[in-house]
PDB file of C-alpha atoms in Angstrom:
ATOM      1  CA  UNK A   1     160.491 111.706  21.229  1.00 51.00           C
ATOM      2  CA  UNK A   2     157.499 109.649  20.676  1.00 49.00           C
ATOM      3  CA  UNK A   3     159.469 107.443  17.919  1.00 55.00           C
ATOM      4  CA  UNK A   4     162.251 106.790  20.791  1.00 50.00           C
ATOM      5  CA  UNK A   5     159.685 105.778  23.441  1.00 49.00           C
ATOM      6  CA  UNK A   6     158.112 103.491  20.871  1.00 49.00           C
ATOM      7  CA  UNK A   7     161.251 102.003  19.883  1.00 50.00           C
ATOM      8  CA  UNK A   8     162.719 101.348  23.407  1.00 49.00           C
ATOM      9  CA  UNK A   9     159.387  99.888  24.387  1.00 51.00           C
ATOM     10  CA  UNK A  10     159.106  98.067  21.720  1.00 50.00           C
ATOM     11  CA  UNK A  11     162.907  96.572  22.462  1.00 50.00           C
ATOM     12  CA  UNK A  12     162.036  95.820  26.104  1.00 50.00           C
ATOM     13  CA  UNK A  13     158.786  93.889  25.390  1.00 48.00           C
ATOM     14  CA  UNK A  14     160.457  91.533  22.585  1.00 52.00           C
ATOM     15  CA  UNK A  15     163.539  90.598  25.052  1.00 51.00           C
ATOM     16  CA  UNK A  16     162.581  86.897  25.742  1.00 55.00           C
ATOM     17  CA  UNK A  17     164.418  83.785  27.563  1.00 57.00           C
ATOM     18  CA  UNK A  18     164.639  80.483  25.892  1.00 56.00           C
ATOM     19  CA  UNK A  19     165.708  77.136  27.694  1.00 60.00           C
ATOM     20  CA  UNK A  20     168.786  75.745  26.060  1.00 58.00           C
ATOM     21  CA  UNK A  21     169.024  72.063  25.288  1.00 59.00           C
ATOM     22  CA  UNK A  22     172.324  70.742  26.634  1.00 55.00           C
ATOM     23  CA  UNK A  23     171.964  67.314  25.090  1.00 58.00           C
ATOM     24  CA  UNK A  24     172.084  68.737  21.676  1.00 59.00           C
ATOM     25  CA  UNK A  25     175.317  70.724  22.715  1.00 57.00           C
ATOM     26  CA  UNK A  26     178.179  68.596  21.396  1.00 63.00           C
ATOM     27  CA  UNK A  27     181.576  69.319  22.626  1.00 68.00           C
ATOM     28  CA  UNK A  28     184.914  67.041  23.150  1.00 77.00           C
ATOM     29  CA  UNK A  29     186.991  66.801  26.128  1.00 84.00           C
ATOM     30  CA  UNK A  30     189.984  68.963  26.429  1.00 89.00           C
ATOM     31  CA  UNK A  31     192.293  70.186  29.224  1.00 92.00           C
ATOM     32  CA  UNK A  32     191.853  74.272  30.910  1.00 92.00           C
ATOM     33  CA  UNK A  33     194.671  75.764  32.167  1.00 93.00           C
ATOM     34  CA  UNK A  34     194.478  79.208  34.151  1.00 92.00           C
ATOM     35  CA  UNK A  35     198.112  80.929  34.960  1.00 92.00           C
ATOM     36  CA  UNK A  36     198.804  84.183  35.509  1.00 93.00           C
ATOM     37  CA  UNK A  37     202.382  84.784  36.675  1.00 93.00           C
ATOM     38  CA  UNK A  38     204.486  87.482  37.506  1.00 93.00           C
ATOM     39  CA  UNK A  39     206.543  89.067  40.393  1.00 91.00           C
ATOM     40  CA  UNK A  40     204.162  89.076  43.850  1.00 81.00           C
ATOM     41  CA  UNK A  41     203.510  86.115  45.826  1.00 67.00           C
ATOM     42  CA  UNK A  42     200.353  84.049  45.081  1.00 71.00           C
ATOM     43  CA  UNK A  43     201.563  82.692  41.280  1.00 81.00           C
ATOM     44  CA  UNK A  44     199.964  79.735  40.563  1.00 84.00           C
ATOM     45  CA  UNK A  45     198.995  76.970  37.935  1.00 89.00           C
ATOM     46  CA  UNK A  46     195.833  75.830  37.574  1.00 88.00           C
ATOM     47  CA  UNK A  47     194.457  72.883  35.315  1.00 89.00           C
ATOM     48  CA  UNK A  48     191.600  70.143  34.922  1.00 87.00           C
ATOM     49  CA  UNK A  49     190.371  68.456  32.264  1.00 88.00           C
ATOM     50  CA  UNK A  50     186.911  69.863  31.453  1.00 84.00           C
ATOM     51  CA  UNK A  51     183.716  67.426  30.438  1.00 78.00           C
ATOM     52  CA  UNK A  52     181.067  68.152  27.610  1.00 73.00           C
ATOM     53  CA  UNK A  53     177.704  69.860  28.778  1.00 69.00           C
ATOM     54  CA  UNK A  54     175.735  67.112  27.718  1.00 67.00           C
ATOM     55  CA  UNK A  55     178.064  64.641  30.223  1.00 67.00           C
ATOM     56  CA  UNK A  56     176.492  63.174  32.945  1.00 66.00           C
ATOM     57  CA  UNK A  57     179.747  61.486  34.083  1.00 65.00           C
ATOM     58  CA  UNK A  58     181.053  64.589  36.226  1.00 59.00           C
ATOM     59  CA  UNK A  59     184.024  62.023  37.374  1.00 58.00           C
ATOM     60  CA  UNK A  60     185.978  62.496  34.257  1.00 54.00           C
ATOM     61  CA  UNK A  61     187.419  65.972  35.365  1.00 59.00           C
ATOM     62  CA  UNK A  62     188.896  64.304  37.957  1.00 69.00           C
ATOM     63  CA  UNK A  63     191.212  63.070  35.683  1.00 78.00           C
ATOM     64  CA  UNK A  64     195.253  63.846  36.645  1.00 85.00           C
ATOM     65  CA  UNK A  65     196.643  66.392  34.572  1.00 89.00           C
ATOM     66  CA  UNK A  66     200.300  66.693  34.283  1.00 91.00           C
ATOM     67  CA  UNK A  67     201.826  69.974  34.003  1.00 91.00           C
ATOM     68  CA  UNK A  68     205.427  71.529  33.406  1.00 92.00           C
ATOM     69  CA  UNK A  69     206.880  74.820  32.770  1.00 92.00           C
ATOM     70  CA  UNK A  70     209.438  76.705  32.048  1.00 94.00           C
ATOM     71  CA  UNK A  71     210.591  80.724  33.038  1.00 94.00           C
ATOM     72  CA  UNK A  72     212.983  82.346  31.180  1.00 94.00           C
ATOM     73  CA  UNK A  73     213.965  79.029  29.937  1.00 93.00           C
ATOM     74  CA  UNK A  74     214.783  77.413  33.325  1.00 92.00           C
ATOM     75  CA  UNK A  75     212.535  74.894  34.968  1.00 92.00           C
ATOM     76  CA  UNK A  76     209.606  75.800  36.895  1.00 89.00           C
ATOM     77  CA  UNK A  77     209.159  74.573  40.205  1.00 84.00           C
ATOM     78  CA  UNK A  78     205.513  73.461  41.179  1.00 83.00           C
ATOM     79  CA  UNK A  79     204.303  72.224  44.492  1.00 80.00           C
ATOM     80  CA  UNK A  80     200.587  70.420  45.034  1.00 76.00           C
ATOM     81  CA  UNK A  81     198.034  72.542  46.423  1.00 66.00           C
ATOM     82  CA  UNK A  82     194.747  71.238  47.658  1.00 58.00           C
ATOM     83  CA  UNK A  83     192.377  74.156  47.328  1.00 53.00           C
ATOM     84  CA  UNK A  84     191.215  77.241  50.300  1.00 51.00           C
ATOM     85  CA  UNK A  85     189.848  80.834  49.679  1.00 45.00           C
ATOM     86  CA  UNK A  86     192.384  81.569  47.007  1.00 48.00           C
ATOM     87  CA  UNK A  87     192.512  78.446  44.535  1.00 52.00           C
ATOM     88  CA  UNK A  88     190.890  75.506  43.724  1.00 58.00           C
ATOM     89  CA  UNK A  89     191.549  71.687  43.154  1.00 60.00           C
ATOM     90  CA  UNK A  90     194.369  71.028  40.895  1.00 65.00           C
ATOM     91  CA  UNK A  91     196.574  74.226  41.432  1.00 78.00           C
ATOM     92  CA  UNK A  92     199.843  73.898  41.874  1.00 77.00           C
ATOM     93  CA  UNK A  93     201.774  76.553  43.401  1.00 76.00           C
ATOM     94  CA  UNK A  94     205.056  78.558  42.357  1.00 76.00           C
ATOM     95  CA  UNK A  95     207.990  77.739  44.820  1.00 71.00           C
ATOM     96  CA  UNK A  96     210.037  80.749  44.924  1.00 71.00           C
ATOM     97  CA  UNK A  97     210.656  81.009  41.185  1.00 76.00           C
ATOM     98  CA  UNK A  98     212.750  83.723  40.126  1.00 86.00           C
ATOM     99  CA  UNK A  99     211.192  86.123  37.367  1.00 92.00           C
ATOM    100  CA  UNK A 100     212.303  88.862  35.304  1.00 94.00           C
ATOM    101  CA  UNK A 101     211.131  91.364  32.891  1.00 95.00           C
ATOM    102  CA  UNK A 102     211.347  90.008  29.518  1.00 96.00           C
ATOM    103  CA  UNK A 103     211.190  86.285  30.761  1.00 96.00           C
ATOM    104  CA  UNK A 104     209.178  83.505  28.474  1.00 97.00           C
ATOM    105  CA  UNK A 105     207.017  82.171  30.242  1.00 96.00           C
ATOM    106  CA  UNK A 106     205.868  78.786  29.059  1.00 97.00           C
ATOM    107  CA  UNK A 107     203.302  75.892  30.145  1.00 96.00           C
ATOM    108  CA  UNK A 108     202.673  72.582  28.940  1.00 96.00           C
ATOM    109  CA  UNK A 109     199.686  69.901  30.388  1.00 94.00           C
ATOM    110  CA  UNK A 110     198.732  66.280  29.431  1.00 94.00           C
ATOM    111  CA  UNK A 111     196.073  63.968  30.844  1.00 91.00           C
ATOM    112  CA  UNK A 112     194.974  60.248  29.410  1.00 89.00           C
ATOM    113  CA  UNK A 113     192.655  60.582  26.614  1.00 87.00           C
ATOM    114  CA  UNK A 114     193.133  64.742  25.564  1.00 90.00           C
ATOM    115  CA  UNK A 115     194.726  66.429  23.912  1.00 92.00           C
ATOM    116  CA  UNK A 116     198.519  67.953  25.079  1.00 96.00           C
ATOM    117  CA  UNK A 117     197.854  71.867  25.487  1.00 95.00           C
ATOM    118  CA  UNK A 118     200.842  74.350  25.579  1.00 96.00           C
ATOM    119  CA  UNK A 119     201.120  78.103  26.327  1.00 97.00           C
ATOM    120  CA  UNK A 120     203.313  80.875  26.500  1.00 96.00           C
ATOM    121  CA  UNK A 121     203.308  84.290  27.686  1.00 97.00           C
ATOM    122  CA  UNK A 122     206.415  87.345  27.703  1.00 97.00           C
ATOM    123  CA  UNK A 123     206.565  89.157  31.399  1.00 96.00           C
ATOM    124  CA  UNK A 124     205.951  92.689  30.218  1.00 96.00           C
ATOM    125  CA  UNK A 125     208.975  95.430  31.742  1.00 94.00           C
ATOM    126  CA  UNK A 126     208.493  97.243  34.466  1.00 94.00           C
ATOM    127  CA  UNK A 127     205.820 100.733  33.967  1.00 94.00           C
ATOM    128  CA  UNK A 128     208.347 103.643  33.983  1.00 94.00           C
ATOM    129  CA  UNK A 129     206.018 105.622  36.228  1.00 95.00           C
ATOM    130  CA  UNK A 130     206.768 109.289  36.904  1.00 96.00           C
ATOM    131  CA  UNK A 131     203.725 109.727  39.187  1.00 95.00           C
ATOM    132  CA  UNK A 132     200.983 108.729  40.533  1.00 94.00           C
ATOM    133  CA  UNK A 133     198.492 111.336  42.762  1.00 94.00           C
ATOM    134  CA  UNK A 134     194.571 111.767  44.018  1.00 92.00           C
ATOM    135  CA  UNK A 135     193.242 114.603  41.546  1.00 91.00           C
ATOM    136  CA  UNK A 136     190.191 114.978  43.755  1.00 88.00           C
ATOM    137  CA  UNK A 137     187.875 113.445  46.322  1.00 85.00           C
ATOM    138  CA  UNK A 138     184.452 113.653  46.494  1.00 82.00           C
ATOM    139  CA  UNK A 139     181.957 111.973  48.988  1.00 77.00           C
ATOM    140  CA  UNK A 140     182.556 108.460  48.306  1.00 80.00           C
ATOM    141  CA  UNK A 141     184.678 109.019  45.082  1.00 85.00           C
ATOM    142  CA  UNK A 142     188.365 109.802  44.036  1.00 86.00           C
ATOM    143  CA  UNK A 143     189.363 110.825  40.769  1.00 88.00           C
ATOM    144  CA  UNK A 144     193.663 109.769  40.555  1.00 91.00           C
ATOM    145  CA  UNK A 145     196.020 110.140  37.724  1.00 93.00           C
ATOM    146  CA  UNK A 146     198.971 107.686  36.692  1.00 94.00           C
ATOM    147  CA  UNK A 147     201.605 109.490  34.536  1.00 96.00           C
ATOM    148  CA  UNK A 148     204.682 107.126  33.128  1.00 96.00           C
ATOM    149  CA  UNK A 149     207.199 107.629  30.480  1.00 95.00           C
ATOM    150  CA  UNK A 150     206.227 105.215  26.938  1.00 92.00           C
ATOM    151  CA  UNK A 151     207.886 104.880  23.541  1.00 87.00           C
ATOM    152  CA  UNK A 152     205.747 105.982  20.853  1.00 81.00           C
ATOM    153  CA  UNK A 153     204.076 102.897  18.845  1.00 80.00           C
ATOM    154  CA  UNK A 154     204.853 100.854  22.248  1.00 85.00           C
ATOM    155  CA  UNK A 155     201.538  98.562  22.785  1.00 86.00           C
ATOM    156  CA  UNK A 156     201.156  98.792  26.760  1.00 91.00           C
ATOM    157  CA  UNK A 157     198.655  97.195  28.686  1.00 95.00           C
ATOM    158  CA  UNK A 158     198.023  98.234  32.529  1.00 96.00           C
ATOM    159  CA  UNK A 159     196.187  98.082  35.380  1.00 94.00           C
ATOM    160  CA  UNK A 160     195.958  99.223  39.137  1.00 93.00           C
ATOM    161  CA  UNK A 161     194.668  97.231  41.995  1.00 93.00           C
ATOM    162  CA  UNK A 162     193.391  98.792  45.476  1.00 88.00           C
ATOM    163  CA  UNK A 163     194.194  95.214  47.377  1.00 81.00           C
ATOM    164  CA  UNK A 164     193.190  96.557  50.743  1.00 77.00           C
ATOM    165  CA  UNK A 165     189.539  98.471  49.459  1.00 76.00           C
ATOM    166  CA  UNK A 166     186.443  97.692  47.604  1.00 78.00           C
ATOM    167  CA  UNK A 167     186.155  99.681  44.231  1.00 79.00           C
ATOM    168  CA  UNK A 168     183.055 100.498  42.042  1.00 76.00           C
ATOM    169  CA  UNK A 169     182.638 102.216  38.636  1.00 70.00           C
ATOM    170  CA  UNK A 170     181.791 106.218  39.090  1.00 61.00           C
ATOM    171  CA  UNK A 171     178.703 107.211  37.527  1.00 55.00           C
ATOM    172  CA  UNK A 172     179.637 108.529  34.356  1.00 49.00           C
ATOM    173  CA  UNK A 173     176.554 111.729  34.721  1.00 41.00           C
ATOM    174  CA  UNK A 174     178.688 112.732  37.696  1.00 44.00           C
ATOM    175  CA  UNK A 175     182.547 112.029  37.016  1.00 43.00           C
ATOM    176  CA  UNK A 176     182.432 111.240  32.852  1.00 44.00           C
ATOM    177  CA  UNK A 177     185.707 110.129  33.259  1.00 48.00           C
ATOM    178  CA  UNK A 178     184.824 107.218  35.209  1.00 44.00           C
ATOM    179  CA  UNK A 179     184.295 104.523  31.816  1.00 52.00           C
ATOM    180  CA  UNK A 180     186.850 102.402  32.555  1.00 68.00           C
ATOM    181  CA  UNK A 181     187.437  98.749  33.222  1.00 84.00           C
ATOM    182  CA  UNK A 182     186.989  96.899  37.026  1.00 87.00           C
ATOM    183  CA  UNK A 183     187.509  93.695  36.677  1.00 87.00           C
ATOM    184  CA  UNK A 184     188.392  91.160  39.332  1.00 86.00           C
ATOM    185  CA  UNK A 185     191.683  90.725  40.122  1.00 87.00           C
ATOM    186  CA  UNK A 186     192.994  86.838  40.062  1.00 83.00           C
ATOM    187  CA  UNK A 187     193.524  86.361  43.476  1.00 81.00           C
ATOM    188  CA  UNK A 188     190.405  88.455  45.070  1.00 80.00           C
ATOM    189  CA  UNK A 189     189.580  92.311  44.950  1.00 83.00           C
ATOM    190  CA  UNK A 190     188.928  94.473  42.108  1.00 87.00           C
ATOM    191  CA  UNK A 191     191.108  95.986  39.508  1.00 91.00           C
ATOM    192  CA  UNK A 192     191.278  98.752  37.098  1.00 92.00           C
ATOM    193  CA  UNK A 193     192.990  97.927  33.620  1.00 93.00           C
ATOM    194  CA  UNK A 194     193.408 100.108  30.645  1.00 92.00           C
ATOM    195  CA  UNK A 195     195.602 100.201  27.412  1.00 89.00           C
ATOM    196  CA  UNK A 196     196.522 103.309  24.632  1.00 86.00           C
ATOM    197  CA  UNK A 197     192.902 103.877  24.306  1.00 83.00           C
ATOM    198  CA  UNK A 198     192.372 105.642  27.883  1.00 85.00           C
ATOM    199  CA  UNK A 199     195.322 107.435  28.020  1.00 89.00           C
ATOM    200  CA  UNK A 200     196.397 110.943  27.000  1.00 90.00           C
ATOM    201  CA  UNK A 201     200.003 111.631  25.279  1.00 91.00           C
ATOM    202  CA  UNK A 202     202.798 114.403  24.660  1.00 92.00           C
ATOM    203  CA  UNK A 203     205.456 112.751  23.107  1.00 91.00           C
ATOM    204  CA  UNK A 204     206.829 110.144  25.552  1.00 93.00           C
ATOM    205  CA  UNK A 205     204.394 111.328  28.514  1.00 95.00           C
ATOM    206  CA  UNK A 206     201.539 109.172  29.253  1.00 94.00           C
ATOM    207  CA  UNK A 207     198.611 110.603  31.535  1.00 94.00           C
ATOM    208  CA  UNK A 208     195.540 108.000  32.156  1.00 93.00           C
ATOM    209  CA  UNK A 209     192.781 109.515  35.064  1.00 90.00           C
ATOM    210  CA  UNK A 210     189.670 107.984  35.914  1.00 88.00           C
ATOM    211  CA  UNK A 211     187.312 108.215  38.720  1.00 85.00           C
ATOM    212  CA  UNK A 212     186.252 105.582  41.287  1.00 86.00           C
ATOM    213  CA  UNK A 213     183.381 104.485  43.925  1.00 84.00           C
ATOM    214  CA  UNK A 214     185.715 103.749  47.402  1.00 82.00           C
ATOM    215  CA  UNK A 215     182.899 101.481  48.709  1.00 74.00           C
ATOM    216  CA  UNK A 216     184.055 101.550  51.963  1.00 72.00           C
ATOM    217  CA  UNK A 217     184.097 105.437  52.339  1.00 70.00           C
ATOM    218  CA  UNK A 218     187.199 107.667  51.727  1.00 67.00           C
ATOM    219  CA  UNK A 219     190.354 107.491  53.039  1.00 70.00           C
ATOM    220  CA  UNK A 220     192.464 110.658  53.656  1.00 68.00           C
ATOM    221  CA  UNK A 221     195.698 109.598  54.096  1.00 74.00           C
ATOM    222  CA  UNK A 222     195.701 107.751  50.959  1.00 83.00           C
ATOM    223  CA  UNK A 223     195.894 104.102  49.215  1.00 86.00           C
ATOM    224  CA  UNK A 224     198.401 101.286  48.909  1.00 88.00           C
ATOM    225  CA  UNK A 225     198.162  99.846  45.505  1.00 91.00           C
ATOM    226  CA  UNK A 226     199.565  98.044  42.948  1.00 93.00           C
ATOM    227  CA  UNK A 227     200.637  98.847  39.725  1.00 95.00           C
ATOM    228  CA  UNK A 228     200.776  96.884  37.327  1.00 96.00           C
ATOM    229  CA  UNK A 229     202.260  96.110  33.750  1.00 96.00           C
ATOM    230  CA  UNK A 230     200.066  93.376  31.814  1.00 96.00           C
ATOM    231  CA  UNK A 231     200.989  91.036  28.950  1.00 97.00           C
ATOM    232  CA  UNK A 232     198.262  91.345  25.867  1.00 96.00           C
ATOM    233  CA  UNK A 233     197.697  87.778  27.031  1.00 97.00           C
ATOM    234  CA  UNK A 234     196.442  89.113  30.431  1.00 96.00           C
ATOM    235  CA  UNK A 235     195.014  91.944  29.359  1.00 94.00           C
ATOM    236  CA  UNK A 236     193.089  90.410  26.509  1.00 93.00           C
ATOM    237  CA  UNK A 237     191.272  87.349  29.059  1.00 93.00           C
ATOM    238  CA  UNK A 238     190.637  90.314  31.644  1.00 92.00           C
ATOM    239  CA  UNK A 239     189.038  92.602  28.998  1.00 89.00           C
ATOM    240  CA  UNK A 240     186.638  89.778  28.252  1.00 87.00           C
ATOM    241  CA  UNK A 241     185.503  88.924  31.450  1.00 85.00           C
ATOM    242  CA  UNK A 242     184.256  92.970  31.681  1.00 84.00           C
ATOM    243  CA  UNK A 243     182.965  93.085  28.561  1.00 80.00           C
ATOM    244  CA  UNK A 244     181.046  89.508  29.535  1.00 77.00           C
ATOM    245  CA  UNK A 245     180.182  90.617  32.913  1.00 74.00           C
ATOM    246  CA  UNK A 246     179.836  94.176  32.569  1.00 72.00           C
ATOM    247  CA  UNK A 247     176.322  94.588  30.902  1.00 64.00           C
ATOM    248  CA  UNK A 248     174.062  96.819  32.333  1.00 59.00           C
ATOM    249  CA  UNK A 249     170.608  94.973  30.251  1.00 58.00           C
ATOM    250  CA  UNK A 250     170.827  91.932  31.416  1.00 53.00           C
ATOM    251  CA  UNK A 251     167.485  92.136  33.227  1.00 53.00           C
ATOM    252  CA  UNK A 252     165.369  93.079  29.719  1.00 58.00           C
ATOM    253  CA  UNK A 253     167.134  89.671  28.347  1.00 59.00           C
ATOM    254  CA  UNK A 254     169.834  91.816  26.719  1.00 63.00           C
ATOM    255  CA  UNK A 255     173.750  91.868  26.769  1.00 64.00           C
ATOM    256  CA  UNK A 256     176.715  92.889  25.199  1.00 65.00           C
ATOM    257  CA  UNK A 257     177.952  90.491  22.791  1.00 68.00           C
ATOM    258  CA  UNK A 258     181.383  88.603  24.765  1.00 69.00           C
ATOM    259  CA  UNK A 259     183.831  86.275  23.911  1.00 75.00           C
ATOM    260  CA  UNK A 260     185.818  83.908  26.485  1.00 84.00           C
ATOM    261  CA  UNK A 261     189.521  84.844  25.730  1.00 91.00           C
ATOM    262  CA  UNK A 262     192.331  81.761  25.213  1.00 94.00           C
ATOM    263  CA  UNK A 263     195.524  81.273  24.456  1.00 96.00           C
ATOM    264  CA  UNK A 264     196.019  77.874  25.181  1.00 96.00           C
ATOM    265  CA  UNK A 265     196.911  75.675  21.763  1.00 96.00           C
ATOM    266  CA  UNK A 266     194.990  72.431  22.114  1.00 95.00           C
ATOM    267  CA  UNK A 267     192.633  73.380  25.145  1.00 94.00           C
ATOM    268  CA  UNK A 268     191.201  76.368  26.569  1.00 93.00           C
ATOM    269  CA  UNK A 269     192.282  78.971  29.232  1.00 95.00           C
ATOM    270  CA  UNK A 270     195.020  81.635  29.914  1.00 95.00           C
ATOM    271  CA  UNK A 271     198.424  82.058  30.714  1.00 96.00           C
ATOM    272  CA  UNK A 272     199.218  85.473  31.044  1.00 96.00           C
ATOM    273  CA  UNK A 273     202.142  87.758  32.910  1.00 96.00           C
ATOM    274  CA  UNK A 274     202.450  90.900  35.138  1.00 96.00           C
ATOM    275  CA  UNK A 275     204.743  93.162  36.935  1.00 96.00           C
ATOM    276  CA  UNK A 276     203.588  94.588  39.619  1.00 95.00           C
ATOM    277  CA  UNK A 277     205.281  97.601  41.644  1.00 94.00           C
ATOM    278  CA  UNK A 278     203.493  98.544  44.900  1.00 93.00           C
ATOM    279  CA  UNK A 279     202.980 102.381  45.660  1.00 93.00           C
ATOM    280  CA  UNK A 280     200.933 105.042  47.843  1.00 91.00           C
ATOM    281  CA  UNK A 281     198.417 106.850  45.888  1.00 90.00           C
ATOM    282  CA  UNK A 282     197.668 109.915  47.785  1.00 87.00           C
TER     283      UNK A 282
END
């Protein structure tokens, strides 16, 4: 026990911060391009072309990016958006485009002096859910269960959003069930994703259960939330932002080792896809 206290001590005294340089940081211009697309309202394409650290001319991501598309291999229709609670500068919105399950989704973007980017993503099918119930509640915590029909071998990627409450990890002493990814959701909110990992399975039946903090007490006629199906892409950038964001020794100069997820050839960013299917947990 002694050896342990030494050796965590030890740890938290040798955790240090160091200023970083960003004039040594070299780094070229190149466009980003966030997108993540599917079948509720709020789809949107965002782009700008980003500036090296070590820039002092902060006007150059101002520059005009163009940006096209295609869904299932018919145009995509993008309307100018100037920025409120929801998106920033250079978004361009989604006018009522019609998507499907199994649709490419593809994105190209150009600006003077870049690179072209391009992207593409495949809108995942619809989770083939069978049900979806509150397991228990306790004070501020519910512990729910999603069970859906999957092929064996099938790589699925999902995720559940409470739109209309704040959600927390559980502590894992009290509900060990409760390790599971919140991440934020693109358009505000918090949402739970998981893949094969977190799941139980008895031949086509999949069972995934975790626990949750309802941070604005609990609600006893139940939820409305969304479930959704995720595209790796989607999946993948969300997974990084928890594992980036997620770390608990921050404070002692300590963290997780993260990655920023992209599958944008030429620049940086995500496009990714979703299907979303809105339901009462209860």
């Amino acid at each position: 026990m002694k050896r342990l206290i030494i050796i965590i001590s030890a740890i938290v005294i040798s955790a240090c911060e160091a200023g970083l340089d960003y004039s040594r940081v070299e780094s070229d211009e190149c466009i980003y391009v966030n997108a993540i697309i599917g079948n509720h309202a709020l789809s949107a394409v965002t782009a700008y072309v980003t500036i090296p650290m070590n820039s002092e001319d902060y006007g150059k991501c101002r520059k005009t990016v163009s940006v096209s598309g295609s869904i299932g291999g018919r145009p995509m229709a993008l309307e100018d958006h100037m920025g409120d609670a929801y998106f920033d500068e250079g978004t361009k919105i989604l006018n009522g485009e019609e998507i499907h399950p199994g649709d490419m989704i593809e994105i190209k973007a150009s600006a003077e002096g870049v690179s072209d980017i391009c992207a593409k993503t495949k809108v995942p099918e619809e989770i083939n859910l069978i049900s979806a119930r509150i397991v228990e509640r306790k004070t501020d915590f519910i512990t729910f269960e999603i069970i859906y029909e999957e092929e064996p071998g099938y790589e699925g990627y999902y995720g559940i959003y409470f739109y209309q409450n704040p959600i927390s990890e559980g502590p894992g002493i009290l509900l060990p069930e409760s390790y599971d990814m919140i991440v934020p959701h693109w358009t505000g909110g918090d949402i739970v994703i998981w893949d094969r990992h977190k799941v139980s399975r008895e031949g086509n039946v999949v069972t995934f259960r975790t626990s949750v903090e309802i941070r604005d007490g609990i609600n006893t006629s139940g939820y409305h939330v969304t479930l959704y199906s995720l595209s790796a892409e989607t999946f993948c950038y969300l997974r990084g932002e928890y594992i980036r964001s997620s770390t608990g020794f921050a404070a002692l100069g300590m963290g997780t080792p993260a990655f920023t997820y992209s599958n944008v050839i030429g620049g940086t960013g995500i496009i990714g896809s979703f299907w979303g299917t809105d339901i009462t947990l209860e």
